[in-house]
Amino acid sequence: MTDMASAPAQQPTLTVEQTRVVLSEVIQAFSVPENAARMEEARESSCNDMGKMLQLVLPVATQIQQEVIKAYGFNNEGEGVLKFARLVKMYETQDPEIAAMSVKLKSLLLPPLSTPPIGGAIPAS
C-alpha cells in the first residue's frame, strides 16, 4: 500500500529567475505565427463580446501557455496554468521585470475591448 500523503503532488516551484525565463517563453509563444493566428481567429469570432472572449479566446490562450509550462513540471490541465499564474502574481511585487512581463501577458490574453465613447451619439447638425 502506498501512502499518498507522503508523496507530495507534483507542485513545481520556480525561483524568480526561472519564473522570468518561463514567462518570457510564454510571451514568445504568443508571437509564434501559428499561435498568433489561433488567437486572432478566436478574437475575431468573439466580436469584442466579453462572454464570448472567455469562451473562445481564453481556452486558446490557456493551451498556448500549457505547451510552454508543461516542460517546467506544471500539469497539463488548466490547473497548471492557474498555479503558474499564482506564482507570477506572487513574484510581481518582488520583481519589476516579472511585473512588466505579467502586464504584457495580460494584454496578449485580453486585449482592451473597444467601448463606444461615453455619450457616443454624434449630435446631428
C-alpha positions as MATLAB code, in Angstrom:
seq = 'MTDMASAPAQQPTLTVEQTRVVLSEVIQAFSVPENAARMEEARESSCNDMGKMLQLVLPVATQIQQEVIKAYGFNNEGEGVLKFARLVKMYETQDPEIAAMSVKLKSLLLPPLSTPPIGGAIPAS';
ca = [
       0.000    0.000    0.000;
       1.449    3.336   -0.974;
       0.974    6.265    1.315;
      -0.381    9.065   -0.863;
       0.009   11.677    1.857;
       3.773   11.296    1.944;
       4.126   11.680   -1.833;
       3.524   15.368   -2.466;
       1.523   16.127   -5.580;
       3.916   17.456   -8.153;
       3.982   21.100   -7.142;
       6.511   22.923   -9.272;
       8.185   25.815   -7.569;
      10.274   28.195   -9.576;
      12.774   30.776   -8.450;
      12.363   34.393   -9.527;
      14.943   33.809  -12.287;
      13.205   30.661  -13.547;
       9.843   32.426  -13.478;
      11.301   35.225  -15.633;
      12.535   32.642  -18.169;
       9.242   30.740  -18.311;
       7.224   33.953  -18.510;
       9.310   35.256  -21.393;
       8.903   31.899  -23.169;
       5.136   32.060  -22.663;
       5.051   35.588  -24.111;
       7.193   34.484  -27.068;
       4.840   31.541  -27.667;
       2.052   34.018  -28.413;
       4.088   35.526  -31.251;
       4.674   32.182  -32.983;
       2.708   32.680  -36.238;
       0.514   29.609  -35.715;
      -0.431   30.700  -32.182;
      -0.896   34.339  -33.196;
      -3.272   33.158  -35.933;
      -5.224   30.984  -33.466;
      -5.574   33.919  -31.056;
      -6.588   36.305  -33.846;
      -9.221   33.866  -35.100;
     -10.630   33.408  -31.594;
     -10.711   37.199  -31.053;
     -12.476   37.812  -34.351;
     -15.029   35.110  -33.537;
     -15.705   36.738  -30.163;
     -16.636   40.104  -31.739;
     -15.444   42.050  -28.674;
     -18.091   40.335  -26.534;
     -16.623   39.638  -23.087;
     -18.654   36.446  -22.613;
     -17.505   35.101  -25.975;
     -13.924   36.182  -25.192;
     -13.975   33.949  -22.136;
     -15.438   31.060  -24.156;
     -13.244   31.384  -27.247;
     -10.053   33.330  -26.527;
      -9.240   32.086  -23.039;
      -9.126   28.360  -23.923;
      -6.752   29.059  -26.829;
      -4.563   31.253  -24.606;
      -4.569   28.545  -21.929;
      -3.477   25.886  -24.436;
      -0.620   28.080  -25.658;
       0.575   28.633  -22.079;
       0.256   24.926  -21.236;
       2.501   24.000  -24.151;
       5.286   26.078  -22.595;
       4.859   25.482  -18.875;
       4.410   21.701  -19.021;
       8.162   21.485  -19.723;
       8.673   23.011  -16.260;
       6.625   20.448  -14.370;
       3.226   22.122  -14.392;
       0.422   19.697  -15.143;
      -1.285   19.850  -18.482;
      -4.688   20.697  -17.067;
      -5.958   24.241  -16.667;
      -4.807   23.860  -13.074;
      -1.159   24.114  -14.173;
      -1.814   27.485  -15.793;
      -3.562   28.681  -12.624;
      -0.628   27.586  -10.456;
       1.789   29.347  -12.794;
      -0.374   32.492  -12.713;
      -0.354   32.440   -8.895;
       3.422   32.054   -8.892;
       3.796   35.021  -11.253;
       1.429   37.091   -9.114;
       3.476   36.265   -6.023;
       6.718   37.422   -7.684;
       5.175   40.518   -9.332;
       5.548   42.506   -6.131;
       9.193   41.482   -5.697;
      10.453   41.760   -9.250;
       9.789   44.669  -11.641;
      10.782   42.567  -14.671;
       8.202   39.904  -13.809;
       5.614   42.620  -13.127;
       6.248   44.157  -16.573;
       6.075   40.779  -18.337;
       2.876   39.953  -16.464;
       1.255   43.149  -17.747;
       2.396   42.273  -21.271;
       0.985   38.748  -20.974;
      -2.366   40.073  -19.721;
      -2.547   42.444  -22.689;
      -1.960   39.464  -25.005;
      -4.711   37.457  -23.333;
      -7.395   40.097  -23.109;
      -6.942   42.994  -25.478;
      -8.757   46.142  -24.425;
     -12.327   45.914  -25.576;
     -13.336   48.774  -27.790;
     -16.070   50.624  -25.976;
     -18.052   53.390  -27.580;
     -17.214   56.823  -26.170;
     -19.433   57.947  -23.333;
     -22.388   59.856  -24.735;
     -21.481   58.165  -28.016;
     -24.242   59.769  -30.025;
     -22.920   62.271  -32.534;
     -25.057   65.396  -32.391;
     -26.954   65.901  -35.616;
     -26.142   69.269  -37.106;
];
